[in-house]
Every structure is written in C-alpha cells, then in structure tokens.
Amino acid sequence: MRKKWRHLRSYKMTIVVAIVLIAAAAFIAYLAFDAIRKS
C-alpha cells in the first residue's frame, strides 16, 4: 500500500510538471507569435 501511495504521489508530480512545462511553452509561443505579428 505504501508503495502504491508513493507511486501515486510521483504520478501526480509528473502531471503537475507536465502542465507547467506545457503552460510555459504555450506562453513562449504566444510571445513569439505576438512579436512576429507586430514586426
């Protein structure tokens, strides 16, 4: 049971990290698109 809980916790952390990376990539892409559109 303890191993399962530890696995679930690491799984949640992986999801959180993935969401943060996707959000950062989307933000960078938005800034790049905005810069290209202005120029």
PDB file of C-alpha atoms in Angstrom:
ATOM      1  CA  MET A   1       0.000   0.000   0.000  1.00  0.00           C
ATOM      2  CA  ARG A   2       2.778   2.432   0.889  1.00  0.00           C
ATOM      3  CA  LYS A   3       4.486   1.809  -2.441  1.00  0.00           C
ATOM      4  CA  LYS A   4       1.212   2.469  -4.258  1.00  0.00           C
ATOM      5  CA  TRP A   5       0.743   5.758  -2.424  1.00  0.00           C
ATOM      6  CA  ARG A   6       4.305   6.782  -3.224  1.00  0.00           C
ATOM      7  CA  HIS A   7       3.714   5.881  -6.857  1.00  0.00           C
ATOM      8  CA  LEU A   8       0.504   7.917  -6.952  1.00  0.00           C
ATOM      9  CA  ARG A   9       2.285  10.894  -5.421  1.00  0.00           C
ATOM     10  CA  SER A  10       5.096  10.746  -8.004  1.00  0.00           C
ATOM     11  CA  TYR A  11       2.460  10.312 -10.734  1.00  0.00           C
ATOM     12  CA  LYS A  12       0.697  13.487  -9.571  1.00  0.00           C
ATOM     13  CA  MET A  13       4.011  15.353  -9.501  1.00  0.00           C
ATOM     14  CA  THR A  14       4.722  14.216 -13.069  1.00  0.00           C
ATOM     15  CA  ILE A  15       1.327  15.560 -14.171  1.00  0.00           C
ATOM     16  CA  VAL A  16       1.960  18.887 -12.414  1.00  0.00           C
ATOM     17  CA  VAL A  17       5.407  19.226 -14.024  1.00  0.00           C
ATOM     18  CA  ALA A  18       3.947  18.398 -17.450  1.00  0.00           C
ATOM     19  CA  ILE A  19       1.209  21.026 -17.044  1.00  0.00           C
ATOM     20  CA  VAL A  20       3.766  23.653 -16.008  1.00  0.00           C
ATOM     21  CA  LEU A  21       6.019  22.831 -18.982  1.00  0.00           C
ATOM     22  CA  ILE A  22       3.072  22.962 -21.411  1.00  0.00           C
ATOM     23  CA  ALA A  23       1.928  26.288 -19.964  1.00  0.00           C
ATOM     24  CA  ALA A  24       5.444  27.732 -20.260  1.00  0.00           C
ATOM     25  CA  ALA A  25       5.771  26.503 -23.858  1.00  0.00           C
ATOM     26  CA  ALA A  26       2.379  27.982 -24.759  1.00  0.00           C
ATOM     27  CA  PHE A  27       3.345  31.317 -23.160  1.00  0.00           C
ATOM     28  CA  ILE A  28       6.657  31.429 -25.070  1.00  0.00           C
ATOM     29  CA  ALA A  29       4.874  30.529 -28.316  1.00  0.00           C
ATOM     30  CA  TYR A  30       2.331  33.305 -27.675  1.00  0.00           C
ATOM     31  CA  LEU A  31       5.100  35.858 -27.089  1.00  0.00           C
ATOM     32  CA  ALA A  32       6.912  34.743 -30.254  1.00  0.00           C
ATOM     33  CA  PHE A  33       3.697  34.898 -32.303  1.00  0.00           C
ATOM     34  CA  ASP A  34       2.925  38.366 -30.928  1.00  0.00           C
ATOM     35  CA  ALA A  35       6.440  39.580 -31.766  1.00  0.00           C
ATOM     36  CA  ILE A  36       6.212  38.182 -35.312  1.00  0.00           C
ATOM     37  CA  ARG A  37       2.791  39.754 -35.826  1.00  0.00           C
ATOM     38  CA  LYS A  38       3.989  43.191 -34.671  1.00  0.00           C
ATOM     39  CA  SER A  39       7.067  43.180 -36.907  1.00  0.00           C
TER      40      SER A  39
END
